[in-house]
Coordinates of C-alpha atoms in Angstrom, one line a residue:
X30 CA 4.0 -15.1 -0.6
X31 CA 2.2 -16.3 2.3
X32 CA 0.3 -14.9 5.2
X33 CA 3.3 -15.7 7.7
X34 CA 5.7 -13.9 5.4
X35 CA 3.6 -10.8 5.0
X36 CA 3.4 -10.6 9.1
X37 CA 6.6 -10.9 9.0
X38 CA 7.4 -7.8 6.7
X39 CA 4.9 -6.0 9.1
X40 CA 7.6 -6.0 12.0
X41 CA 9.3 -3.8 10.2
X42 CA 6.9 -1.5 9.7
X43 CA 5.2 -1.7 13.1
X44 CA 8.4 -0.1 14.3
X45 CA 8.1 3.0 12.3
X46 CA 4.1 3.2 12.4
X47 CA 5.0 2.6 16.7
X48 CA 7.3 5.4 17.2
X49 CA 6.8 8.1 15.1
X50 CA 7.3 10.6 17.7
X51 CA 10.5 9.3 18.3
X52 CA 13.7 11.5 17.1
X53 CA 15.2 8.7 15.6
X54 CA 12.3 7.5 13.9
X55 CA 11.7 11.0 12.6
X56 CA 14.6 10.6 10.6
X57 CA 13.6 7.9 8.7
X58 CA 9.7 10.0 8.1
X59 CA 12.3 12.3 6.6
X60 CA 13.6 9.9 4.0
X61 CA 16.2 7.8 5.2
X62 CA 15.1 4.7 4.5
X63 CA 15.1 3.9 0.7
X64 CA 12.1 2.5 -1.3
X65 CA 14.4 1.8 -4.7
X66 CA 17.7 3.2 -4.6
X67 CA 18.9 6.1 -2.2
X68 CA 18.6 9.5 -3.1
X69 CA 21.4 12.8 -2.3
X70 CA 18.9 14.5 -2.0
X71 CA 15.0 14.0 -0.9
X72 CA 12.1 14.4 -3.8
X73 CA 11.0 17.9 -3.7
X74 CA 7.8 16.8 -3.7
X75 CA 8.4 14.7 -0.6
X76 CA 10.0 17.1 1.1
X77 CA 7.5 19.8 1.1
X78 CA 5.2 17.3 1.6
X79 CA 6.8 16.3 4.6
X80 CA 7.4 19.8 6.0
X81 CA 3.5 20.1 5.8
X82 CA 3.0 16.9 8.2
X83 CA 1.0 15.1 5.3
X84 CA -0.1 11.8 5.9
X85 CA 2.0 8.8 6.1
X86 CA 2.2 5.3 4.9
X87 CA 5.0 3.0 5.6
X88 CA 6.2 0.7 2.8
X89 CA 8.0 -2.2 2.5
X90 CA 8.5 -4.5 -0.4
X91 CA 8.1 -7.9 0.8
X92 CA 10.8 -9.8 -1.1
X93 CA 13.4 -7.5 -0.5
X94 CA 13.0 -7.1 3.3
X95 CA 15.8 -4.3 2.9
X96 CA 13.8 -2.2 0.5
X97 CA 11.6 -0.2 3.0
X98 CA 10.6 3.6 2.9
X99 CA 7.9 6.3 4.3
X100 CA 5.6 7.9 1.9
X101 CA 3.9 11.2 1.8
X102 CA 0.6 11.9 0.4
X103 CA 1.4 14.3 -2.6
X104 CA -2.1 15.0 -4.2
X105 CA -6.0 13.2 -3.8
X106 CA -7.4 14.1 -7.4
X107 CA -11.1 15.1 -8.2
X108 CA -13.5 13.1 -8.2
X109 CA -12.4 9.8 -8.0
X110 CA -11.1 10.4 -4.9
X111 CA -7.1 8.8 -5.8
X112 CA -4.5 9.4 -3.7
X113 CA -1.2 9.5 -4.2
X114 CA 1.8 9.0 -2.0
X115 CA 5.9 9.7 -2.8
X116 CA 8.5 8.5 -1.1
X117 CA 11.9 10.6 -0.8
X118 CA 13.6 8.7 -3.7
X119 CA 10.3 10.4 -6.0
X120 CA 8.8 6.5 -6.1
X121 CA 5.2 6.9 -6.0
X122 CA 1.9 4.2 -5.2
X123 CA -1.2 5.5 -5.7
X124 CA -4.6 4.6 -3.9
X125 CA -8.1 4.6 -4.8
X126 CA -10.5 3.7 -1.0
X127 CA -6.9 2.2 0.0
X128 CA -6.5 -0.2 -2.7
X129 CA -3.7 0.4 -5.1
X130 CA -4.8 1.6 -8.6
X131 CA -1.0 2.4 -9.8
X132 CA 2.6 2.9 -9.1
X133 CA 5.4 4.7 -11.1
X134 CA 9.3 4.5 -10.4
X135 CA 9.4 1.0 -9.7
X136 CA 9.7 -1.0 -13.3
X137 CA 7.1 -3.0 -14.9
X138 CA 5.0 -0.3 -13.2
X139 CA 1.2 -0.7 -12.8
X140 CA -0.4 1.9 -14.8
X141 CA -3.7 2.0 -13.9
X142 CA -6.2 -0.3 -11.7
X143 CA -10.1 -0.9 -11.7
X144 CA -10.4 -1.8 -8.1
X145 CA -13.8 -0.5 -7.7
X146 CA -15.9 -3.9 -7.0
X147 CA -13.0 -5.4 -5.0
X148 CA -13.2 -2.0 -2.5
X149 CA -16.8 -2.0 -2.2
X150 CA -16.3 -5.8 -0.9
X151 CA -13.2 -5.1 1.2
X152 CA -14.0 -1.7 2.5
X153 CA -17.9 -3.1 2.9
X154 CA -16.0 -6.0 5.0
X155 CA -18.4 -8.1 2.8
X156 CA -18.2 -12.0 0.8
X157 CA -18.6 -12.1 -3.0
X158 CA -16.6 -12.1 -6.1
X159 CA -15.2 -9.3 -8.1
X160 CA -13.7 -8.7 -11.5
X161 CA -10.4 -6.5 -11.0
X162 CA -8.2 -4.7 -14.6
X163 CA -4.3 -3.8 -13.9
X164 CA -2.9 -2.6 -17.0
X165 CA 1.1 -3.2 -16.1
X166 CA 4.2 -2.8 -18.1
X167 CA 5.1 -5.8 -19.8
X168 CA 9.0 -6.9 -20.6
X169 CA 9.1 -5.4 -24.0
X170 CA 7.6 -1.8 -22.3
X171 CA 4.0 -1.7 -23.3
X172 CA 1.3 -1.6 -21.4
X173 CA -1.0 -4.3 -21.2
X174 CA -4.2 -4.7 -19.6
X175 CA -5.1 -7.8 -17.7
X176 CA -8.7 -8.9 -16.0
X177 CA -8.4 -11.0 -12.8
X178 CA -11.6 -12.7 -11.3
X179 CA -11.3 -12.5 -7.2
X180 CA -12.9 -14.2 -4.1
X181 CA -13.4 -11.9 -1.0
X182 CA -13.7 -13.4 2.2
X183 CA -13.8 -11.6 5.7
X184 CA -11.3 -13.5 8.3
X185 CA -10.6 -12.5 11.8
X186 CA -10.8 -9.5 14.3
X187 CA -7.3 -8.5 14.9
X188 CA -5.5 -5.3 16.6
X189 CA -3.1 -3.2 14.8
X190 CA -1.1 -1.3 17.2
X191 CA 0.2 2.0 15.9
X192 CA 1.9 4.3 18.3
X193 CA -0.3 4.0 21.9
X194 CA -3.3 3.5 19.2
X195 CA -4.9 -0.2 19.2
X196 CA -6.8 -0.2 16.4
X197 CA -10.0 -3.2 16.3
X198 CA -10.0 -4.3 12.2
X199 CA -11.6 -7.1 10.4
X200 CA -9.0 -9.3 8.2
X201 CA -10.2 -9.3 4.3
X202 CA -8.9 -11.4 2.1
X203 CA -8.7 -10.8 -1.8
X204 CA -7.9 -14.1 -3.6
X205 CA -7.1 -13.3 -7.6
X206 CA -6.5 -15.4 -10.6
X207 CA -6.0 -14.8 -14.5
X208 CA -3.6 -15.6 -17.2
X209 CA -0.9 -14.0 -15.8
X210 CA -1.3 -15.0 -13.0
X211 CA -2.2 -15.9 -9.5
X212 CA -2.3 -13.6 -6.2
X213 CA -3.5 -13.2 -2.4
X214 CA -3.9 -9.3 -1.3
X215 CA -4.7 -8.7 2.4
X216 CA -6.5 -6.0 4.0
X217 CA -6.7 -4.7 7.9
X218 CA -10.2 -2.6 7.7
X219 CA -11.7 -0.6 10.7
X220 CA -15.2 -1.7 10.7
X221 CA -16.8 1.7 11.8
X222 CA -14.8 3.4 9.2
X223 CA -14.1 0.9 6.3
X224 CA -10.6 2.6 6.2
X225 CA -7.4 0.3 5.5
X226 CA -5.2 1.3 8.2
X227 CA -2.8 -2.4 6.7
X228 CA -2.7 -4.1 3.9
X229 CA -0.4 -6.5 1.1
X230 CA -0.6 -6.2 -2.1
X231 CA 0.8 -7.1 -5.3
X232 CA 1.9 -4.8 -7.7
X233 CA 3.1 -7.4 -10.9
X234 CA 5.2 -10.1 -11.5
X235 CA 8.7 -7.2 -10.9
X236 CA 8.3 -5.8 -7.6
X237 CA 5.6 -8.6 -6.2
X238 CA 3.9 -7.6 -3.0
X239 CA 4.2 -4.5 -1.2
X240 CA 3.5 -4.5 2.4
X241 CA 2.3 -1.0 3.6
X242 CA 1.0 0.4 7.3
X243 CA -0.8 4.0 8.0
X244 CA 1.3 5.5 10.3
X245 CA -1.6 7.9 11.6
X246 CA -4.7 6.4 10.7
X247 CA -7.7 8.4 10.2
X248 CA -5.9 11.7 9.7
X249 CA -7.4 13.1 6.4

């Protein structure tokens, strides 16, 4: 998956993140759009979540275009500070400093993540190397823990547009190999901040990369 491709599964998400106070748009913050496979009815979890105007992320799995949802944040757990964010289908990805540490409802899920020298790099919007652990699902169900040796290197300024919001970020670039095998996550990073209002990451050899976007960035 290259760089081109991952802009291109922004597009999709730059029109939810772009009119979110739009009734139509609304609809799909509501849970219209599915993520795996549409639900009758919306996640409880999502839905109260959504009732309470918690903050949004929009989601888009990059090699199937039409696999696209909003996501709620359900809980941020003490101390480590991870988030986690459901969609209306009760798929969840969960973030640690706006890296992903794990997902659940997808297949071959990741479990859990060490992320912690790769954020201090990305979010730091510094150059060095990093040793990253994804224990993920394998084929026969077990999980499996893998060590992946990355390269961060800062890249551009670029503007994300959100809504009437530009927002200035610095490009970072996580470049990953090991065993199994070989991938590029991107990261959008407000420089003041360190916060990752867009990023795409990988999430195993099943799902591949997901492309997300904040919808309102710096809301806590």
């Amino acid at each position: 998956m290259n760089r081109r491709q991952v802009l291109t599964a922004f597009a999709v998400l730059a029109a939810l993140a772009g009119c979110s106070s739009d009734p139509g748009t609304r609809a799909l913050l509501a849970g219209a759009l599915p993520l795996r496979a549409r639900a009758a009815e919306p996640n409880p979890d999502f839905a109260a979540a959504e009732r309470a105007g918690a903050p949004a992320l929009a989601a888009a799995v990059e090699s199937r275009p039409e696999a696209i949802a909003v996501l709620r944040r359900q809980t941020v757990s003490e101390p480590d500070g991870v988030e986690t964010m459901i969609a209306a289908d009760g798929a969840q990805l969960m973030f640690q400093g706006g890296l992903l540490v794990g997902s659940r409802g997808f297949g071959a899920d990741v479990m859990a993540a060490e992320v912690t020298q790769s954020a201090a790099l990305v979010r730091g919007l510094s150059a060095g190397t990093s040793t990253r652990l994804m224990t993920l699902i394998d084929g026969n169900d077990h999980a499996v823990t893998r060590a992946f040796r990355c390269r961060i290197t800062p890249g551009e300024i670029e503007t994300v547009r959100i809504g009437p919001r530009a927002v200035p970020t610095r490009t970072m670039t996580e470049a990953c190999r090991g065993a199994l095998a070989r991938f590029y996550n991107f990261y959008w990073v407000v420089p003041e901040t360190g916060e990752i209002v867009q990023s795409s990451q990988w999430t195993g050899p099943l799902t591949g990369k997901i492309s997300l976007r904040r919808i309102d960035p710096g809301r806590r």
